[in-house]
Tab-separated table of C-alpha atoms in Angstrom:
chain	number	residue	atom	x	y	z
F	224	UNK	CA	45.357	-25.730	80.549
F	225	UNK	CA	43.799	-23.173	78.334
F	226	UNK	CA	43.445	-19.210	79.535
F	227	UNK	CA	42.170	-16.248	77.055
F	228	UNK	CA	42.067	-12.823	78.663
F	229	UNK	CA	41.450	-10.000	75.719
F	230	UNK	CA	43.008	-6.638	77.579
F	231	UNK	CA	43.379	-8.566	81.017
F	232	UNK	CA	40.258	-9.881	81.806
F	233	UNK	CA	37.831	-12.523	80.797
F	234	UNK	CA	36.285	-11.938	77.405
F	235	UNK	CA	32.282	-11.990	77.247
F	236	UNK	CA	30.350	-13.301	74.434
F	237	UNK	CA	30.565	-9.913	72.263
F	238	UNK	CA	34.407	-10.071	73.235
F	239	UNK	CA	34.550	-13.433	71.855
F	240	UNK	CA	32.528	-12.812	68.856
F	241	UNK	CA	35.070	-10.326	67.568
F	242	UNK	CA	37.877	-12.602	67.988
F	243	UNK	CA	36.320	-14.705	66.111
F	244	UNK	CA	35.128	-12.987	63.228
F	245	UNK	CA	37.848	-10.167	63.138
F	246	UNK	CA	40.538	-11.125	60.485
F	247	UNK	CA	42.258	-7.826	60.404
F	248	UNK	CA	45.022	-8.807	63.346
F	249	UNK	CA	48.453	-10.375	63.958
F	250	UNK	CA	49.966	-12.219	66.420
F	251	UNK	CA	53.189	-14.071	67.866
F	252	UNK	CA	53.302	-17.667	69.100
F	253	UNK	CA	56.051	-18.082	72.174
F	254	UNK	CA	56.910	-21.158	74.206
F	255	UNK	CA	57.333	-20.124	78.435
F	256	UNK	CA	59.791	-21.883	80.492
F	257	UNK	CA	60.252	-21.062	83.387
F	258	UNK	CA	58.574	-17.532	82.986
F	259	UNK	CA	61.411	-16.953	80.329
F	260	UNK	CA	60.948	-16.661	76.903
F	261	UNK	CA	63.522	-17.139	73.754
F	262	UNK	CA	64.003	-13.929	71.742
F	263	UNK	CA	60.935	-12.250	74.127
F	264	UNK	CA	62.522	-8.859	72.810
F	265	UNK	CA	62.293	-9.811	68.883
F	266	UNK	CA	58.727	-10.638	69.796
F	267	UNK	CA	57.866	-7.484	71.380
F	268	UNK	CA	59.452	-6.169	68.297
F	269	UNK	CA	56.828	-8.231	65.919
F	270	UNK	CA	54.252	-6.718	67.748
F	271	UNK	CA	54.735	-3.426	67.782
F	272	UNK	CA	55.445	-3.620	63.660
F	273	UNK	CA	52.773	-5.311	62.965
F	274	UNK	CA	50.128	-2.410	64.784
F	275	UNK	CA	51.961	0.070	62.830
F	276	UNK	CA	51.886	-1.692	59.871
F	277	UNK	CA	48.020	-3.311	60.181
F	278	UNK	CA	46.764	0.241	62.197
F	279	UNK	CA	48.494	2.847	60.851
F	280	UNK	CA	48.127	6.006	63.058
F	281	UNK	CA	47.110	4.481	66.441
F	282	UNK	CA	49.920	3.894	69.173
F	283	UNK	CA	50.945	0.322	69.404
F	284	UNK	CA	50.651	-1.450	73.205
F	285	UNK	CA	53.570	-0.523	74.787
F	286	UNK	CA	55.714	-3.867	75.290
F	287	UNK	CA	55.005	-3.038	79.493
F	288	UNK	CA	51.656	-3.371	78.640
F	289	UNK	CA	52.231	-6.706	76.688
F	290	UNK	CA	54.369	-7.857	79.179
F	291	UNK	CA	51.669	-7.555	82.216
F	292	UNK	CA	49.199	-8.901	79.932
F	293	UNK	CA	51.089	-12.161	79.549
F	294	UNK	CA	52.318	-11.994	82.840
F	295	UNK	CA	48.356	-12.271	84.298
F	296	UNK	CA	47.168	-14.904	81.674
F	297	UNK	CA	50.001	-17.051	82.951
F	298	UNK	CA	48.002	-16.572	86.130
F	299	UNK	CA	51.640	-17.918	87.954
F	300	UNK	CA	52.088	-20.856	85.317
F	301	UNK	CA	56.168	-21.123	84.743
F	302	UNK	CA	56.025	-23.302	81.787
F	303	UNK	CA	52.898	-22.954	78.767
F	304	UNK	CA	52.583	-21.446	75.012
F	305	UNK	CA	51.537	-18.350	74.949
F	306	UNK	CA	50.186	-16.651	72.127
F	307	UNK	CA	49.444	-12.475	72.067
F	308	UNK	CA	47.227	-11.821	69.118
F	309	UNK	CA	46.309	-8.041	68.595
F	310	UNK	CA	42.798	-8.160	67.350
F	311	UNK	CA	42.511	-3.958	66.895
F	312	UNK	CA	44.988	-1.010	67.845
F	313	UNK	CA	43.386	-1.332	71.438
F	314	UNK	CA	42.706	-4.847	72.115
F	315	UNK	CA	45.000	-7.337	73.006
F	316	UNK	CA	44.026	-11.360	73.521
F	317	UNK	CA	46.532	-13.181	75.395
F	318	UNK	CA	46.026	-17.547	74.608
F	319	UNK	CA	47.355	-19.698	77.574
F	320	UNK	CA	47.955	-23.203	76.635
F	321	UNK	CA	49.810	-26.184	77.429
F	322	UNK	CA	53.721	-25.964	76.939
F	323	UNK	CA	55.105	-27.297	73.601
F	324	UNK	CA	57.455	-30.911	73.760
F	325	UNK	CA	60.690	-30.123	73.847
F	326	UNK	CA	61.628	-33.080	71.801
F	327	UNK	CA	61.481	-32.559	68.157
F	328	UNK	CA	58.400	-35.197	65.902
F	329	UNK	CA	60.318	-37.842	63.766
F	330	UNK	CA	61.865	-35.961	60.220
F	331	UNK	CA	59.472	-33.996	58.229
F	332	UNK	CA	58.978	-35.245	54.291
F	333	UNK	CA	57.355	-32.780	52.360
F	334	UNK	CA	56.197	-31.593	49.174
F	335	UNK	CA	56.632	-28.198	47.326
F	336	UNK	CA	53.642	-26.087	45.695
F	337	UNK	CA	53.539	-22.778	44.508
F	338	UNK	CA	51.786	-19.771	46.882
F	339	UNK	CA	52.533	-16.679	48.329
F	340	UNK	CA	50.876	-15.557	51.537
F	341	UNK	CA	49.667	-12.252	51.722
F	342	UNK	CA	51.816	-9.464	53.592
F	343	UNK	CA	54.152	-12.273	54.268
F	344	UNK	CA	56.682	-10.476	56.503
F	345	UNK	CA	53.522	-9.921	59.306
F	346	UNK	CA	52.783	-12.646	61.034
F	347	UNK	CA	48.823	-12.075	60.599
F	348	UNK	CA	45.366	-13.961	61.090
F	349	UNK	CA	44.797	-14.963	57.280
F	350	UNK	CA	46.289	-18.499	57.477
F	351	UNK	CA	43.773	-20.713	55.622
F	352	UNK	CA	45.615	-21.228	52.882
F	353	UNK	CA	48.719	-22.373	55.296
F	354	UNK	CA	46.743	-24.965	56.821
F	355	UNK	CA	44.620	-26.002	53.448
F	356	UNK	CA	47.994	-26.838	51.858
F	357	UNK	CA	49.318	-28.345	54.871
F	358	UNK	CA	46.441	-30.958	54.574
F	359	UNK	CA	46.246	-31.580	51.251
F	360	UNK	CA	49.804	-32.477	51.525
F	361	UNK	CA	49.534	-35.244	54.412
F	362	UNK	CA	46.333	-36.785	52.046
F	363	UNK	CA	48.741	-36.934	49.355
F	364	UNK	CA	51.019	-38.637	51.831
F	365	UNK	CA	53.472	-36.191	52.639
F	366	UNK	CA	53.814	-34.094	56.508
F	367	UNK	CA	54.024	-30.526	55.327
F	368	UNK	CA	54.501	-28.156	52.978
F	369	UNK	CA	57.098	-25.910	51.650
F	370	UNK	CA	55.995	-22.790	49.593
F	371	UNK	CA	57.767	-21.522	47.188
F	372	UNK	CA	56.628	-18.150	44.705
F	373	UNK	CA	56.017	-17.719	41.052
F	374	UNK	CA	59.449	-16.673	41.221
F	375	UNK	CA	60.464	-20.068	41.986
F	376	UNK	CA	61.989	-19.291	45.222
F	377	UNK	CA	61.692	-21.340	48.114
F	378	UNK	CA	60.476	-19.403	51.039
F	379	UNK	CA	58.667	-21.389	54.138
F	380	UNK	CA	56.855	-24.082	55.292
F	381	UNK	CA	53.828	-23.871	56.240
F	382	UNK	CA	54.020	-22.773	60.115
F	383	UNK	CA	58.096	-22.757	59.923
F	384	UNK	CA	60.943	-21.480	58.325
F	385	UNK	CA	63.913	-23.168	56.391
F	386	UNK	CA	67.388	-24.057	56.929
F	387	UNK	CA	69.942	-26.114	54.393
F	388	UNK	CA	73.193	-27.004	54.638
F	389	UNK	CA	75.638	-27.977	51.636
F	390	UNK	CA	78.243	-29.603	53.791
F	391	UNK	CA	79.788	-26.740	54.087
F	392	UNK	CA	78.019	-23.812	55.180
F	393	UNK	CA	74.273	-23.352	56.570
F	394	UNK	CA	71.806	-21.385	53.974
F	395	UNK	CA	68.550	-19.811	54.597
F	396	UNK	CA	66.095	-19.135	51.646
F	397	UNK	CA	65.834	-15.482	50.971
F	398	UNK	CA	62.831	-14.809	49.239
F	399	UNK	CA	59.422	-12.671	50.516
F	400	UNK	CA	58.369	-14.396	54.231
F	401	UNK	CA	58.075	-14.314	57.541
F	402	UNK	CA	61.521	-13.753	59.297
F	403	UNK	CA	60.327	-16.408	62.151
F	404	UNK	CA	62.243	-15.122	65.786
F	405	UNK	CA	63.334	-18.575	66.234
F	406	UNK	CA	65.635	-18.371	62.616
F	407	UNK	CA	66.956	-14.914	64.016
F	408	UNK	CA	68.465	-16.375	67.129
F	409	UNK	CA	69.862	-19.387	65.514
F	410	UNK	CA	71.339	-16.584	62.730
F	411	UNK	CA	72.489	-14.625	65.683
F	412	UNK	CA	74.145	-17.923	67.843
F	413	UNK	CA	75.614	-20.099	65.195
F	414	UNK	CA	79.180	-20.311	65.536
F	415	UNK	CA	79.454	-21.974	61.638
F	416	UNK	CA	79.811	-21.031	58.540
F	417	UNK	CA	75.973	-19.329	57.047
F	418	UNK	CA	74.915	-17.380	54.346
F	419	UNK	CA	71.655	-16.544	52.832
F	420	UNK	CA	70.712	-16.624	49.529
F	421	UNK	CA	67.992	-17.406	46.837
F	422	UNK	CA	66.922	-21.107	46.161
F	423	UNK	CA	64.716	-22.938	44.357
F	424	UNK	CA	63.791	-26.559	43.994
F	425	UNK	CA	66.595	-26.920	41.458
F	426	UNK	CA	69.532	-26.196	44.354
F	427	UNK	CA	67.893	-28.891	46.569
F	428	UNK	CA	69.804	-32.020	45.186
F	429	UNK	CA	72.711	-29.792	45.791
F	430	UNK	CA	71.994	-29.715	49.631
F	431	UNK	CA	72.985	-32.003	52.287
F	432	UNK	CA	70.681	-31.234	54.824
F	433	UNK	CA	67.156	-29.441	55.921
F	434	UNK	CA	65.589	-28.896	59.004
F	435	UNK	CA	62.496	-26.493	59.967
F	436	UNK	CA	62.448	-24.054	62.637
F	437	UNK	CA	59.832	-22.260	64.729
F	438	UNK	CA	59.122	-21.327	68.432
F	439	UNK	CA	58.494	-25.270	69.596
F	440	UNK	CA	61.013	-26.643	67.240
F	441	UNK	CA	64.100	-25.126	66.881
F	442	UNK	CA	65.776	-27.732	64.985
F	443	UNK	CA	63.081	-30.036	63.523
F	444	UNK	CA	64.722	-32.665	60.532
F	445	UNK	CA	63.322	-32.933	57.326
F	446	UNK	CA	64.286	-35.991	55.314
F	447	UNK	CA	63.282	-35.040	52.375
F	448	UNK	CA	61.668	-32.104	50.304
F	449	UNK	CA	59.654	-33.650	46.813
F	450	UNK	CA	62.027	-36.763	45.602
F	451	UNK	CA	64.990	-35.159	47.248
F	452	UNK	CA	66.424	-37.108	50.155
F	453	UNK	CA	69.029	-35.134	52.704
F	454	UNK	CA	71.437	-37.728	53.706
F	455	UNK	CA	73.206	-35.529	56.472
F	456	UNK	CA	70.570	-33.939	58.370
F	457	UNK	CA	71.708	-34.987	61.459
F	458	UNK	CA	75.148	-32.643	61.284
F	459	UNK	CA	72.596	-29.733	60.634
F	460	UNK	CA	70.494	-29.883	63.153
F	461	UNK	CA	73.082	-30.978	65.625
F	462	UNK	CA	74.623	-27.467	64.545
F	463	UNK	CA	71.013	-25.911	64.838
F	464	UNK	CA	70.875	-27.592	68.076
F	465	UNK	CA	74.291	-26.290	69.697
F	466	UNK	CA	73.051	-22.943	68.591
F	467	UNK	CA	69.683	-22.954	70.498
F	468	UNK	CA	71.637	-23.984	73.750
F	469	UNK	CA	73.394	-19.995	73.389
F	470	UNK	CA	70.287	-18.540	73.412
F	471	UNK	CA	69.338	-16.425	76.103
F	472	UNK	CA	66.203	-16.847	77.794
F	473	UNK	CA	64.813	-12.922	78.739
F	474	UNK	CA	62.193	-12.917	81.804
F	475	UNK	CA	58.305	-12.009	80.990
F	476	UNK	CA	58.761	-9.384	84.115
């Protein structure tokens, strides 16, 4: 199952061309279920921030317009990833694909390296170096990759972002990076103890869990980060868990 529409209908070769080549855009990544979406307001919201920010001085798609865009792409599909990329002030692509599993991969190990994406609160179309790091980490052995600055802050992995726990609390990095809408609801629905604060790899052996987060993992274990193992994982993203089931789902239309 795989749709593209760019502004509703079928894109032609020239259509396709630009999506291609055009690097100046941004876009969000959402998982359908039963023509609901998680947090379908906070995307909206990453849309319309990202045209002002990336096209300053042209009006933003209204989020009706985004909303029948998606709602035609789906083409009566109740279940599929979407993903709305806004390739110029006036042109919208809308992906179609098949729906993410539900179930979370086995735990994540992965390795830290130093970069810092550009504009890293947008999510936008310059993600080489996510996925160039990403690989070189899984030759090297590892699954992923966690970023952290020249600062030495931890920020994200390479498509998600992070969450700790020290036994007692839940902590999110904060640092320069993409506030993912999946983090934002579990901030918003978690009825423990959180707090968010700067890290680096030095507070790590001080943590007793990690998980990643994003759109089709809410609550995806990570056993270990570098040489540091996270014996309690489980109690995090059991909490993580719990705290997806609060979220509301908000209808496409």
């Amino acid at each position: 199952m795989t749709y593209v529409e760019i502004n509703g209908a079928a894109p032609d070769v020239e259509a396709l061309h630009r999506a291609a080549t055009r690097i100046l855009g941004h876009f969000t990544t959402m998982q359908v279920r039963g023509g609901a979406v998680a947090g379908l307001d906070l995307h909206l919201r990453r849309l319309r921030e990202g045209s002002a920010e990336l096209f300053p001085g042209a009006e933003p798609a209204a989020d009706d317009t985004i909303r029948a865009l998606i709602v035609q792409a789906l083409r009566g599909e109740p279940d599929a990833t979407v993903r709305v990329t806004v390739l110029a002030a006036d042109e919208v692509m809308v992906s179609v694909l098949e729906p993410g599993a539900d179930t979370p991969p086995p735990p994540l190990r992965a390795r830290t390296i130093v970069y810092e994406r550009e504009l890293p609160h947008l999510k936008h179309r310059a993600t080489l170096g996510l996925f160039h790091h990403a690989a070189e980490a899984q030759r090297a052995g590892f699954d992923d990759v966690v970023f952290t600055g020249r600062d030495g802050l931890l920020r994200e992995g390479s498509v998600w972002n992070l969450a700790f726990s020290d036994g007692k609390r839940v902590i999110w990095p904060d640092a320069p990076m993409l506030a993912g809408v999946t983090m934002l609801l579990l901030r918003r629905e978690l009825d423990v103890p959180q707090a968010v604060r700067p890290l680096t790899a030095a507070d790590l052996p001080a943590m007793t869990g990690a998980a990643a987060t994003n759109s089709r993992h809410p609550a995806q274990p990570i056993a270990a980060i570098d040489d540091v193992l996270f014996p309690d994982t489980p109690a995090l993203t059991s909490a993580l868990q719990e705290a997806w089931r609060r979220v509301p789902w908000q209808k496409i239309h």
